[in-house]
Short mmCIF file of C-alpha atoms in Angstrom, two decimals:
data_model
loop_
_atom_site.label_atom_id
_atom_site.label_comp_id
_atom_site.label_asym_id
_atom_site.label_seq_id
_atom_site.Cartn_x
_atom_site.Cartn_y
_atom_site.Cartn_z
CA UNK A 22 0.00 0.00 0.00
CA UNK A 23 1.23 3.63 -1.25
CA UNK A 24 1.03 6.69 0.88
CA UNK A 25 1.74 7.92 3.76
CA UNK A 26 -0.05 6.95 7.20
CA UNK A 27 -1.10 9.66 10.45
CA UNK A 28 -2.83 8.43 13.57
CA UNK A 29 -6.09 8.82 11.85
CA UNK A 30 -4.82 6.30 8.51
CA UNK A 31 -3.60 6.23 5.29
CA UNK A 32 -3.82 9.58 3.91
CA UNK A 33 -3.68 10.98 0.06
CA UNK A 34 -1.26 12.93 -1.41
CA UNK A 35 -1.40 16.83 -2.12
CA UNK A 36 -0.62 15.99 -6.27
CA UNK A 37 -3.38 13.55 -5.57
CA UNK A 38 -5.69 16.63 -4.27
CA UNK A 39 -4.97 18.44 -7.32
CA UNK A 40 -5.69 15.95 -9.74
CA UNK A 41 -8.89 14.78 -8.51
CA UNK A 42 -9.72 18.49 -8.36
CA UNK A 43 -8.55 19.49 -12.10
CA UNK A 44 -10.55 16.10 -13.07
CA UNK A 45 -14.35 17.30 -12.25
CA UNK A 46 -13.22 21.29 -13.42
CA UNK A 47 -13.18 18.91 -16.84
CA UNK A 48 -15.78 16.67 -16.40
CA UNK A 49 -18.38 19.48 -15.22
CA UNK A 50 -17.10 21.32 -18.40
CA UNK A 51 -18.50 18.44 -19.98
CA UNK A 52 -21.10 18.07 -17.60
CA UNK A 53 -22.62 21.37 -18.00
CA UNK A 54 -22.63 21.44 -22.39
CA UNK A 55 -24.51 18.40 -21.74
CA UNK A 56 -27.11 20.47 -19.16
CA UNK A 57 -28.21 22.61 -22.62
CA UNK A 58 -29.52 19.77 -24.32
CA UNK A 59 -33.00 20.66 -24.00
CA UNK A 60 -32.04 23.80 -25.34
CA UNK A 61 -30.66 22.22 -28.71
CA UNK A 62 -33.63 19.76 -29.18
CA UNK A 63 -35.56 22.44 -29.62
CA UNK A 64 -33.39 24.23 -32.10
CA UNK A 65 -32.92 21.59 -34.15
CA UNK A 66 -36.79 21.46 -34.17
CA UNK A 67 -38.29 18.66 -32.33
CA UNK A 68 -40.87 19.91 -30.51
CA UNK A 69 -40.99 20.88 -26.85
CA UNK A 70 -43.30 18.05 -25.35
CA UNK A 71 -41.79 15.73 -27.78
CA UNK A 72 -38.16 16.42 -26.37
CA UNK A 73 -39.19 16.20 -22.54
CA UNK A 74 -40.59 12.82 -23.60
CA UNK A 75 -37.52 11.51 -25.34
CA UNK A 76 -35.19 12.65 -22.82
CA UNK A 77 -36.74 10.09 -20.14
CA UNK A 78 -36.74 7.02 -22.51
CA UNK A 79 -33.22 6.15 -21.69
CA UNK A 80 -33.75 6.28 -18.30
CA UNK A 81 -35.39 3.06 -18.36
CA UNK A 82 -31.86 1.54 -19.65
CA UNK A 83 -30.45 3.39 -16.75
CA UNK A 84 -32.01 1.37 -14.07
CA UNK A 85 -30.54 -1.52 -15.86
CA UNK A 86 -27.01 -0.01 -17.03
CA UNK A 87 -26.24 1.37 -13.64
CA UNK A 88 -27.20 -1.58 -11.62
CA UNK A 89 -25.35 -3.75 -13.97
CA UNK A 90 -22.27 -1.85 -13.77
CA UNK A 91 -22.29 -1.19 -9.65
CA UNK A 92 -22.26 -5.24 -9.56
CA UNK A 93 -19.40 -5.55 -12.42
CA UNK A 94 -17.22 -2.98 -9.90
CA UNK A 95 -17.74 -3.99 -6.68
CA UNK A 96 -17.13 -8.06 -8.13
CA UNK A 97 -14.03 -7.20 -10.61
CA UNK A 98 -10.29 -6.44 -9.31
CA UNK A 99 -8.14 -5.76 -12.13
CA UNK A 100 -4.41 -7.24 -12.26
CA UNK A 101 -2.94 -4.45 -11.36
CA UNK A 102 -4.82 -4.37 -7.64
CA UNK A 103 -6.22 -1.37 -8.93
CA UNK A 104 -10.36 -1.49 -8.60
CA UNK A 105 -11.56 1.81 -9.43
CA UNK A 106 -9.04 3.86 -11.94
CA UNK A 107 -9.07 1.50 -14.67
CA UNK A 108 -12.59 2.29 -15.07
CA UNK A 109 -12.17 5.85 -15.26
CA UNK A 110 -9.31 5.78 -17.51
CA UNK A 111 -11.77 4.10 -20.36
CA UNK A 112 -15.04 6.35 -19.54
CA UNK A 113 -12.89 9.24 -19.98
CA UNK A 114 -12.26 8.40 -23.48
CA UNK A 115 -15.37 7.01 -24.47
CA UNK A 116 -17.67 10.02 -22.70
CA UNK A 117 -16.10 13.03 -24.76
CA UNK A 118 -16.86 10.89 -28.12
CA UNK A 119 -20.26 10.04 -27.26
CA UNK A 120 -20.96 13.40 -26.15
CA UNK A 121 -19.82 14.62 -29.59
CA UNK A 122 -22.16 12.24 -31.47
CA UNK A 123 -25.17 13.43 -29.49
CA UNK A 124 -24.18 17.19 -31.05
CA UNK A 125 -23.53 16.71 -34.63
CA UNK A 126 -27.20 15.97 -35.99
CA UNK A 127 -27.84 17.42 -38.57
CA UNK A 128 -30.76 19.65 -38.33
CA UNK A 129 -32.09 19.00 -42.02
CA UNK A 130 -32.54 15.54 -41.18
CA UNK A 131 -36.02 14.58 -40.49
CA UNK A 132 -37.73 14.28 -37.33
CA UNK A 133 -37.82 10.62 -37.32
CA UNK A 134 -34.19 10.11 -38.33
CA UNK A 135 -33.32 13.23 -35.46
CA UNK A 136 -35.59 11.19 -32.43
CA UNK A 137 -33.61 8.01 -33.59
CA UNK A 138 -29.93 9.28 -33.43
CA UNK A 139 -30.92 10.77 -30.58
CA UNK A 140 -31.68 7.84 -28.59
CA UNK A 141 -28.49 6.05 -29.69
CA UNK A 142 -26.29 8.78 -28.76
CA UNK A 143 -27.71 9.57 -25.49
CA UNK A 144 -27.79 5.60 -24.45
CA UNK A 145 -24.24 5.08 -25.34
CA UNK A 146 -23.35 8.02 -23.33
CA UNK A 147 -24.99 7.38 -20.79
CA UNK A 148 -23.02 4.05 -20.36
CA UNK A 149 -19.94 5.81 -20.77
CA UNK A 150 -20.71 8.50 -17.79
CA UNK A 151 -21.89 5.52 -15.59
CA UNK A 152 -18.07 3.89 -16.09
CA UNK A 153 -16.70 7.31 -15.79
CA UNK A 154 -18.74 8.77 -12.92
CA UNK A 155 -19.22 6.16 -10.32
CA UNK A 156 -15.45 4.71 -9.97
CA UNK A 157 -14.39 8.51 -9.91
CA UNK A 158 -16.30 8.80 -6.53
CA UNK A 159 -15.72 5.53 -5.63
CA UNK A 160 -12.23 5.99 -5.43
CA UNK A 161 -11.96 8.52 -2.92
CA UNK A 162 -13.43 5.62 -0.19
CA UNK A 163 -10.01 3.85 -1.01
CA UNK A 164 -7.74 7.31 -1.42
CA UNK A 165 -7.77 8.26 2.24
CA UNK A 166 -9.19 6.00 5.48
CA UNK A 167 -9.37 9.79 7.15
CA UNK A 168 -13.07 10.97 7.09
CA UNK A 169 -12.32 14.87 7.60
CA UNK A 170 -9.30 14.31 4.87
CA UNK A 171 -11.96 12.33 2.39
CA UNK A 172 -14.27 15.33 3.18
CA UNK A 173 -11.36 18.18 1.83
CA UNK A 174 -10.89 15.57 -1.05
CA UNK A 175 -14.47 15.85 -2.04
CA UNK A 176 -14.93 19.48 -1.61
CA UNK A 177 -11.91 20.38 -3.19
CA UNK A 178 -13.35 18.13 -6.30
CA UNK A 179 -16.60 19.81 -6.13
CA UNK A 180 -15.63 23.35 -5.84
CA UNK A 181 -13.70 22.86 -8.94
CA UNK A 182 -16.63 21.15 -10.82
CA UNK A 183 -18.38 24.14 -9.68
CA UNK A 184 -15.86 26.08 -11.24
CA UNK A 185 -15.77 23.66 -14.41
CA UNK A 186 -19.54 24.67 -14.90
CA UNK A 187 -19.33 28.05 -14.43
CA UNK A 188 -16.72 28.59 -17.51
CA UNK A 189 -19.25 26.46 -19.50
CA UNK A 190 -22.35 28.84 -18.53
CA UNK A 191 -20.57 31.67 -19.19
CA UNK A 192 -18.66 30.41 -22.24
CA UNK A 193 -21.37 28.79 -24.00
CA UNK A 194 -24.18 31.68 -24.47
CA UNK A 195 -21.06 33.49 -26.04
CA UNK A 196 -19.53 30.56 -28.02
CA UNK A 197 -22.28 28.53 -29.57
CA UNK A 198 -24.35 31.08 -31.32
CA UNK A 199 -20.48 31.83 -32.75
CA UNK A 200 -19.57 28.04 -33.76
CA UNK A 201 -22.88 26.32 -33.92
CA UNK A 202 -23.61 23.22 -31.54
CA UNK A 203 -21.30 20.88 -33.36
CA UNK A 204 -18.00 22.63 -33.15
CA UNK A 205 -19.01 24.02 -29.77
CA UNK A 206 -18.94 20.38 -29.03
CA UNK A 207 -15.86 19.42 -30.12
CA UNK A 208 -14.32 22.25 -28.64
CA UNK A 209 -15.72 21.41 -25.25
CA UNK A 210 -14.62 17.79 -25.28
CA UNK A 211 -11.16 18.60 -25.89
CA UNK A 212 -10.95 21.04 -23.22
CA UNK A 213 -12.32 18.90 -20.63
CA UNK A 214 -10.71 15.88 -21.22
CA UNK A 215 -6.73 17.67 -21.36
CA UNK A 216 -8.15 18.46 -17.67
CA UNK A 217 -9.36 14.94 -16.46
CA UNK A 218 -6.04 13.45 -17.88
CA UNK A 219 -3.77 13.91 -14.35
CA UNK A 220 -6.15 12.10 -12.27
CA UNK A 221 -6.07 9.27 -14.80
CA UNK A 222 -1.82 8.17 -13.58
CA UNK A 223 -1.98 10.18 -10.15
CA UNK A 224 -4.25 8.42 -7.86
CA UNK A 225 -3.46 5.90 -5.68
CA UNK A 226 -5.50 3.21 -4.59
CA UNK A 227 -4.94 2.81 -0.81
CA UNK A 228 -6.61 -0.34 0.68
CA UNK A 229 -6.34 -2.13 4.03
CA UNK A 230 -6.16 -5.77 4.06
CA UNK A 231 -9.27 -5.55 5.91
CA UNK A 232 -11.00 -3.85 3.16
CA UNK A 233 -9.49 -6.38 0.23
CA UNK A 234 -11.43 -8.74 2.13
CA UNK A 235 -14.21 -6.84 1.15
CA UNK A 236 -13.70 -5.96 -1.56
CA UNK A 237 -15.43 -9.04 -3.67
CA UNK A 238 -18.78 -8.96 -2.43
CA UNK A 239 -21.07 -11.73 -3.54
CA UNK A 240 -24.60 -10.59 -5.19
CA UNK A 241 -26.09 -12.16 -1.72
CA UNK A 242 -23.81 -9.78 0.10
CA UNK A 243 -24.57 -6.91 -1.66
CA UNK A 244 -28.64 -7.26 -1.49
CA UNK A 245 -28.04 -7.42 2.40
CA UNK A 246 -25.61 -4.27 2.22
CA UNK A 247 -28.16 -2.47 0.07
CA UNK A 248 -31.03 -3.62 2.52
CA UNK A 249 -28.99 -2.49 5.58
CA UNK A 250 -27.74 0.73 4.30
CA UNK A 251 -31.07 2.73 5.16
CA UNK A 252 -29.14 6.18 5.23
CA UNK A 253 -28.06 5.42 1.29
CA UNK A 254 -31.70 5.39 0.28
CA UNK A 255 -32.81 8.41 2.01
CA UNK A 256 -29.44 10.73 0.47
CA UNK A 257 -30.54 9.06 -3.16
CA UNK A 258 -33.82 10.23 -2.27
CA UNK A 259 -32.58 13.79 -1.32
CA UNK A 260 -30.72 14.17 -4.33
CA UNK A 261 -33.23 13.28 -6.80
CA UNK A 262 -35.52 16.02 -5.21
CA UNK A 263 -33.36 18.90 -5.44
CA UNK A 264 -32.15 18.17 -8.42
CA UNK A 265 -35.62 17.94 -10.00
CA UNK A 266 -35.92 21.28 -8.07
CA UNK A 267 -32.82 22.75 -10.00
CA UNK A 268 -33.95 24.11 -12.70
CA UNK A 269 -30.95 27.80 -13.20
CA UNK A 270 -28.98 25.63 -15.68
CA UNK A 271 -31.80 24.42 -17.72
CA UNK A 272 -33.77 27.63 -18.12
CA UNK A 273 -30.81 30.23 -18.28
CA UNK A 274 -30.88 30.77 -21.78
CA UNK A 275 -34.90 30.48 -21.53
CA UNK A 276 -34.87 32.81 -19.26
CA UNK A 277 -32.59 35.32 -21.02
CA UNK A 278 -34.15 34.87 -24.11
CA UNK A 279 -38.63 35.37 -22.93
CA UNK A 280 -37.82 37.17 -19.49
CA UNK A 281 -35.01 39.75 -20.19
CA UNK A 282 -35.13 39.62 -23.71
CA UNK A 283 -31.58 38.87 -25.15
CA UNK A 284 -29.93 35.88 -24.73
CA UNK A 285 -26.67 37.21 -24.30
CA UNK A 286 -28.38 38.25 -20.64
CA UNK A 287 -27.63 34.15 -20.01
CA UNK A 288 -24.14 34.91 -20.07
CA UNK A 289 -24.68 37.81 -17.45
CA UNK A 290 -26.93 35.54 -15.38
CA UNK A 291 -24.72 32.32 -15.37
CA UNK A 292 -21.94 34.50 -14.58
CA UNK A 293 -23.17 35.89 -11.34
CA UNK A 294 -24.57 32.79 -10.30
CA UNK A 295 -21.81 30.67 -10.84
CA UNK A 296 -20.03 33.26 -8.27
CA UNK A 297 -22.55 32.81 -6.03
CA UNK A 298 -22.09 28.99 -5.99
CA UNK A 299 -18.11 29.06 -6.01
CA UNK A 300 -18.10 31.45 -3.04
CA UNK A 301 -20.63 29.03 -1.27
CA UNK A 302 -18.86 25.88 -2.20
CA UNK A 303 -15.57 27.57 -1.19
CA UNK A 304 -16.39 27.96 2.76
CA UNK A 305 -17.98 24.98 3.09
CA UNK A 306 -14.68 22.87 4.39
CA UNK A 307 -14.24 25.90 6.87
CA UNK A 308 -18.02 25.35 8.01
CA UNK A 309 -17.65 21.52 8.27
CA UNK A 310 -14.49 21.76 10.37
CA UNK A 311 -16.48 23.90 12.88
CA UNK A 312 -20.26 21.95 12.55
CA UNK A 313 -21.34 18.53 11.47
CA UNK A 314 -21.55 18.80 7.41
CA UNK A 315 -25.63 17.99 7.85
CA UNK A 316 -26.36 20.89 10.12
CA UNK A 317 -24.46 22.97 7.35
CA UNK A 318 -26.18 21.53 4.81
CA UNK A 319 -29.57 22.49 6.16
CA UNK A 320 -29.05 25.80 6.78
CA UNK A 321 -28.14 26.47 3.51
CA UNK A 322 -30.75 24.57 1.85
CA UNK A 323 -33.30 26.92 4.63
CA UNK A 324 -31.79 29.96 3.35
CA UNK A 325 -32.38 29.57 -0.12
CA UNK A 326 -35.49 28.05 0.50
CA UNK A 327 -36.53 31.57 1.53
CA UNK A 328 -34.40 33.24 -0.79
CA UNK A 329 -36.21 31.62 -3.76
CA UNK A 330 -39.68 32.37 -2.44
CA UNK A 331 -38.31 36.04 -1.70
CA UNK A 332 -36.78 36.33 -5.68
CA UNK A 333 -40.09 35.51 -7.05
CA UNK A 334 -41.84 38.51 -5.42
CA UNK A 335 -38.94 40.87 -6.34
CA UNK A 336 -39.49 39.72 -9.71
CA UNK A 337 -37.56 40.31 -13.11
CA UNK A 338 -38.35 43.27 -14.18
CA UNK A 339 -35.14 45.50 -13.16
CA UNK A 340 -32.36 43.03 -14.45
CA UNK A 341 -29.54 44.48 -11.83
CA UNK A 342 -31.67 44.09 -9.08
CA UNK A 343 -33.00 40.41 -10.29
CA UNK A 344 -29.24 39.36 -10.82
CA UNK A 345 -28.98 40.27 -7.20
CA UNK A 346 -31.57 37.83 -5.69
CA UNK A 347 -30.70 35.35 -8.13
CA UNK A 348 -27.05 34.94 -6.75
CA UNK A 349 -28.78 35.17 -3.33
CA UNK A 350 -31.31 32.36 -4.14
CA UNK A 351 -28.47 29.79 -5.45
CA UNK A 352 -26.51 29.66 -2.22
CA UNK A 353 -27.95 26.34 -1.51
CA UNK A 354 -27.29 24.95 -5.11
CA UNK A 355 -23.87 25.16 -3.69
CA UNK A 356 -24.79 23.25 -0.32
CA UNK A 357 -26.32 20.42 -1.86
CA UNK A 358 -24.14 19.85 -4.44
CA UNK A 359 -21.25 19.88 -2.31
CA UNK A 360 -22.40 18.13 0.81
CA UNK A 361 -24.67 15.62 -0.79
CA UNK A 362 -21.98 14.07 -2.38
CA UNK A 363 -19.70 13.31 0.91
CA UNK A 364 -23.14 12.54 2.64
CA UNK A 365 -22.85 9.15 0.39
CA UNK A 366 -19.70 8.33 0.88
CA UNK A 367 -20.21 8.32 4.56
CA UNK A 368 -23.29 5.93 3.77
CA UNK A 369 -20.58 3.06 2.45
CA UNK A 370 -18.81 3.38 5.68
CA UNK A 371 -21.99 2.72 7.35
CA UNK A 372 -23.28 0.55 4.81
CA UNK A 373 -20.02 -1.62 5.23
CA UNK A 374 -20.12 -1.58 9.36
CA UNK A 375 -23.91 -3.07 9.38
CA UNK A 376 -23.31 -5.53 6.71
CA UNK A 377 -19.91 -6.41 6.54
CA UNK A 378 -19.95 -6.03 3.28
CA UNK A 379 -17.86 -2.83 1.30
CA UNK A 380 -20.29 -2.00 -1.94
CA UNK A 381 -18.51 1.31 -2.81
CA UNK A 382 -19.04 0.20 -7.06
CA UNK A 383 -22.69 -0.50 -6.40
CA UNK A 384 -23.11 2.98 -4.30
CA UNK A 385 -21.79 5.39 -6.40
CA UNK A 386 -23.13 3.73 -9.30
CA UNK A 387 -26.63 4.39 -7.59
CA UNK A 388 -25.33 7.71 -7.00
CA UNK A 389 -24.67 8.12 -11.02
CA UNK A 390 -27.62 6.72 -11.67
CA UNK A 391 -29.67 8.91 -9.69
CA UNK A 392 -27.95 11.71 -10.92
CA UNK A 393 -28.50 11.42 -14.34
CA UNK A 394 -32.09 10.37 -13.55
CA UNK A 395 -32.70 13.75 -11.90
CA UNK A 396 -30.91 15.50 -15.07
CA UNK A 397 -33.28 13.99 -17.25
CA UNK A 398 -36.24 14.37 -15.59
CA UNK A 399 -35.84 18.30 -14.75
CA UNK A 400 -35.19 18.35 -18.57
CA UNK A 401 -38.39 16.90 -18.86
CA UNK A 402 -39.95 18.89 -15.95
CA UNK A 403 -38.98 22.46 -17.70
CA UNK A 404 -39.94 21.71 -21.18
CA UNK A 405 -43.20 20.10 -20.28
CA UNK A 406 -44.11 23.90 -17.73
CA UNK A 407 -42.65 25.28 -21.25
CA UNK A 408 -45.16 23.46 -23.15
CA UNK A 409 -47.73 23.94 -20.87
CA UNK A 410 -47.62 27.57 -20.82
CA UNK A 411 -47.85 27.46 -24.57
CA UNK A 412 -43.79 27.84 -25.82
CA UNK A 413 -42.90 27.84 -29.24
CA UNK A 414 -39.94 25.85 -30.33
CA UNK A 415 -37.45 27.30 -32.51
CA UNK A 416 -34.50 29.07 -32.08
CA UNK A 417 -35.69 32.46 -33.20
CA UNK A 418 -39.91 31.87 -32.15
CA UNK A 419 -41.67 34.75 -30.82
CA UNK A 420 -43.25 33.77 -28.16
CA UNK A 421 -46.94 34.16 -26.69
CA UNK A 422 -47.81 36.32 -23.88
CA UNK A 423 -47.76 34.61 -20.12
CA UNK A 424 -44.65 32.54 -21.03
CA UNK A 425 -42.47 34.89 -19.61
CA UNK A 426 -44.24 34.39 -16.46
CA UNK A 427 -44.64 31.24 -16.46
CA UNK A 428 -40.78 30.52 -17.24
CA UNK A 429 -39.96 32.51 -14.23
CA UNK A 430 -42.58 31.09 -11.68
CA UNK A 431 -40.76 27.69 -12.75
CA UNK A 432 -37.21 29.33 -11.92
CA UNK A 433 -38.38 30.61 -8.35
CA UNK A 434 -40.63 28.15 -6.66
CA UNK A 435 -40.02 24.56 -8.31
CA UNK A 436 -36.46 25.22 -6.13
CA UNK A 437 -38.33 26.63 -3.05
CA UNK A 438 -40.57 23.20 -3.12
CA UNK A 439 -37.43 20.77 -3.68
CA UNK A 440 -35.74 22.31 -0.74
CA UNK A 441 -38.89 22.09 0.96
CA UNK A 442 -38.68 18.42 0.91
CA UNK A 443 -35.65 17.93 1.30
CA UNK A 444 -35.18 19.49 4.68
CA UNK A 445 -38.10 17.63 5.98
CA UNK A 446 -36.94 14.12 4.93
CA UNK A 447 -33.25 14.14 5.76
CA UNK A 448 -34.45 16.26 9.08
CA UNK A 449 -36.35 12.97 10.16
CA UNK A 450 -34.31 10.17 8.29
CA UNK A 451 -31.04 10.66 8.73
CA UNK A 452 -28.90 10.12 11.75
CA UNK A 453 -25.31 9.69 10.58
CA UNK A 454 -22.78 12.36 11.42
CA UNK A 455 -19.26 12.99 11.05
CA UNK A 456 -18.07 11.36 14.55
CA UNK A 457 -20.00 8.54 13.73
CA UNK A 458 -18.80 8.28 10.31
CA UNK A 459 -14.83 8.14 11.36
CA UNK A 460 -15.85 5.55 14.30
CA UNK A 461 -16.99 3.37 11.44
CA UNK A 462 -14.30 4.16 9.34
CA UNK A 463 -11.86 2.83 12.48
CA UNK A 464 -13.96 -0.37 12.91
CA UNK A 465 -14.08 -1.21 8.74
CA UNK A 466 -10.42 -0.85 8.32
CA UNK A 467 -10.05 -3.02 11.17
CA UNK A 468 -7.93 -0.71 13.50
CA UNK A 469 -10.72 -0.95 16.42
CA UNK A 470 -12.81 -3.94 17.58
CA UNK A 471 -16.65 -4.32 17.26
CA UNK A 472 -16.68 -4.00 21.16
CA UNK A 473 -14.63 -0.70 21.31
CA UNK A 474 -17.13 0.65 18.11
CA UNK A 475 -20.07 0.01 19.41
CA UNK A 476 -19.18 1.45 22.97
CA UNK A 477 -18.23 4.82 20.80
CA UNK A 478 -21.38 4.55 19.22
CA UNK A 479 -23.58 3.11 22.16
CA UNK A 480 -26.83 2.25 20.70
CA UNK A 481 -27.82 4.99 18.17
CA UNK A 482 -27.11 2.49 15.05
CA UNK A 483 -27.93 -1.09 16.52
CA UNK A 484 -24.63 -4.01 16.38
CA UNK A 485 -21.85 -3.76 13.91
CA UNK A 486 -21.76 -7.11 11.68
CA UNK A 487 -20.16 -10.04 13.12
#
């Protein structure tokens, strides 16, 4: 094993920080070209309630991809005793291609021929993200043993994928209408992948002999992880609401182009909330070292709950003063996205202390899944309000009056709801916090006994596995 070891365990290095950071500032390049697709379906003139249905289609191969893919992780150990990297090192390849293909249609194709392409490019990227994605959070369970250092090493990875997106929101209302959706996508690609590259010979794998035993979980083993991990469901369940709820990305360049009329204004807009969510993400580590990371987490979701409610009334009729409470109102983008994320891996430390049983592949490939289920479906969620409130597709359409309304209703209070929810189920489901966490961390890597564990823990979580 690689790395050097504190009191606390085996800790990463600080070129290992830096690539797993400069990784997701690609892969959220990537990440957020991808967020506009509803944006180019329309363009390239399939209809509005047409695209929101086609966009959920392949998340029926999802359940099945994902799940598949978990199990071929968590059961596979490559020769090198690698168990994660490998994977990333052929998503990364294989996601910027397939992102290309879903970019290049031709709009003078027919509709049929469009719908069909579609489909095929979106399901084979979608299998490329799911090896890329999961295994990239994966890894950082086998990185570090430290909770508090696997907490900077997620952080630090989110804050730059924060960063990743907010160069593509501010680059791409400036660059596509330039280059056109195809060569923006090219472009794009190559950028972002030049970034993941480091990460791809810089990590280290760092696992216990404790965890190797683990580490080739049976399906048996893994149905009685997955049923024992209750805290995994109700995070999954988190996420998917406020990402449905998350709606700035989607409707940016809506919202530029029917609210503020311009669509240049998108550039303005992603700009200043980008900063917003940087600045956010950027204090979080500070915030964690001096609360529990779910007490932080729900105060920023509560604040923007109110700050989205508060946004609507102000309305959007003075731009400065709308950019304003729009930067206020995406503070807890920033919470969520961050703190969600280390919320699971903490659930494969508990996961793996009721069960016996480390799952990490099978986690994080939920996690992926879930994610990209929520992307789709707040796709589908903002073109079908669009539809409703009777938008025209088209790149240049004029639109009817009461869209503009409707488009920023949508942008206000769809987040106010999410967060709504949110709070209220991970206020009475989950229990887990960062003391816990690191006492289960200790027990899975086998440097206390069950005895000494449970006595930590008394009897908040029930017995450890046998």
């Amino acid at each position: 094993m690689s790395g050097k070891k504190n009191r606390e365990g085996y800790i990463a290095s600080p070129l290992e920080h830096r690539s797993y950071c400069t990784f997701f500032l690609g892969q959220n390049i990537l990440w957020a070209f991808i967020g506009y697709i509803s944006t180019y379906l329309t363009d390239i003139g399939i209809p509005a309630a047409r695209a929101a249905a086609i966009l959920i289609i392949p998340k029926i191969w999802d359940a099945v991809n994902d799940t598949i893919f978990g199990y071929v992780v968590d059961r596979h150990n490559f020769k090198n005793g690698q168990k994660f990297m490998p994977w990333v090192r052929i998503g990364t390849a294989a996601v910027g291609l397939t992102t290309v293909a879903i970019f290049v249609i031709p709009p003078s194709m027919s509709e049929a021929v469009k719908v069909t392409w579609f489909i095929i490019a979106y399901l084979l990227f979608d299998v490329a993200y799911t090896i890329l994605d999961a295994p990239a959070f994966a890894v950082t369970t086998v990185m570090t043993s430290n909770v508090q250092e696997r907490t900077k090493i997620i952080a630090g990875g989110k804050l730059w994928s924060m960063v990743g997106a907010m160069l593509a929101t501010v680059l791409i209302p400036t660059l596509r209408p330039m280059l056109g959706w195809a060569k923006a996508s090219i472009v794009f690609v190559a950028v972002s992948v030049v970034l993941m590259i480091p990460m791809l010979f810089n990590i280290k794998e760092r696992h216990s002999e404790t965890v190797k035993d683990e580490e080739t979980p049976t399906f048996k083993q893994m149905v009685t992880y997955l049923k024992s991990n209750k805290y995994l469901v109700f995070v999954l369940l988190a996420l998917l609401v406020l990402g449905l709820s998350s709606v700035e990305q989607i409707l940016a360049i809506y919202l530029a182009r029917i609210c503020f009329g311009k669509e240049s204004v998108a550039t303005i807009v992603s700009a200043c909330v980008a900063v917003s969510v940087i600045i956010s993400s950027a204090v979080i580590p500070s915030l964690s070292k001096k609360w529990d990371k779910f007490q932080v987490l729900l105060a920023g979701l509560l604040f923007s709950l109110v700050a989205n409610v508060v946004t609507f009334f102000v309305g959007y009729s003075n731009l400065p003063v709308a950019i304003i409470f729009i930067m206020l109102k995406c503070v807890g983008l920033a919470f969520y996205q961050v703190i969600i994320y280390m919320l699971i891996a903490d659930t494969v430390e508990y996961g793996t202390y009721k069960s016996g049983t480390r799952a990490a592949g099978i986690t994080f490939a939920l996690q992926c899944f879930t994610a990209k289920l929520k992307n789709a479906l707040v796709n589908s969620v903002a073109l079908g309000a669009l539809a409703i409130f009777g938008f025209v597709e088209g790149e240049n359409a004029i639109q009817p009056a009461g869209v503009d309304k409707g488009v920023w209703g949508v942008f206000c209070l769809l987040p106010a709801i999410g967060f709504t929810i949110a709070v209220v189920l991970l206020s009475l489901t989950y229990k887990l916090r960062d003391k816990d966490v690191q006492v289960m961390s200790r027990f899975n890597n086998g440097e206390i006994s069950k005895e000494e564990a449970e006595t930590m823990l008394g009897s908040r979580f029930g017995a450890a596995h046998n």
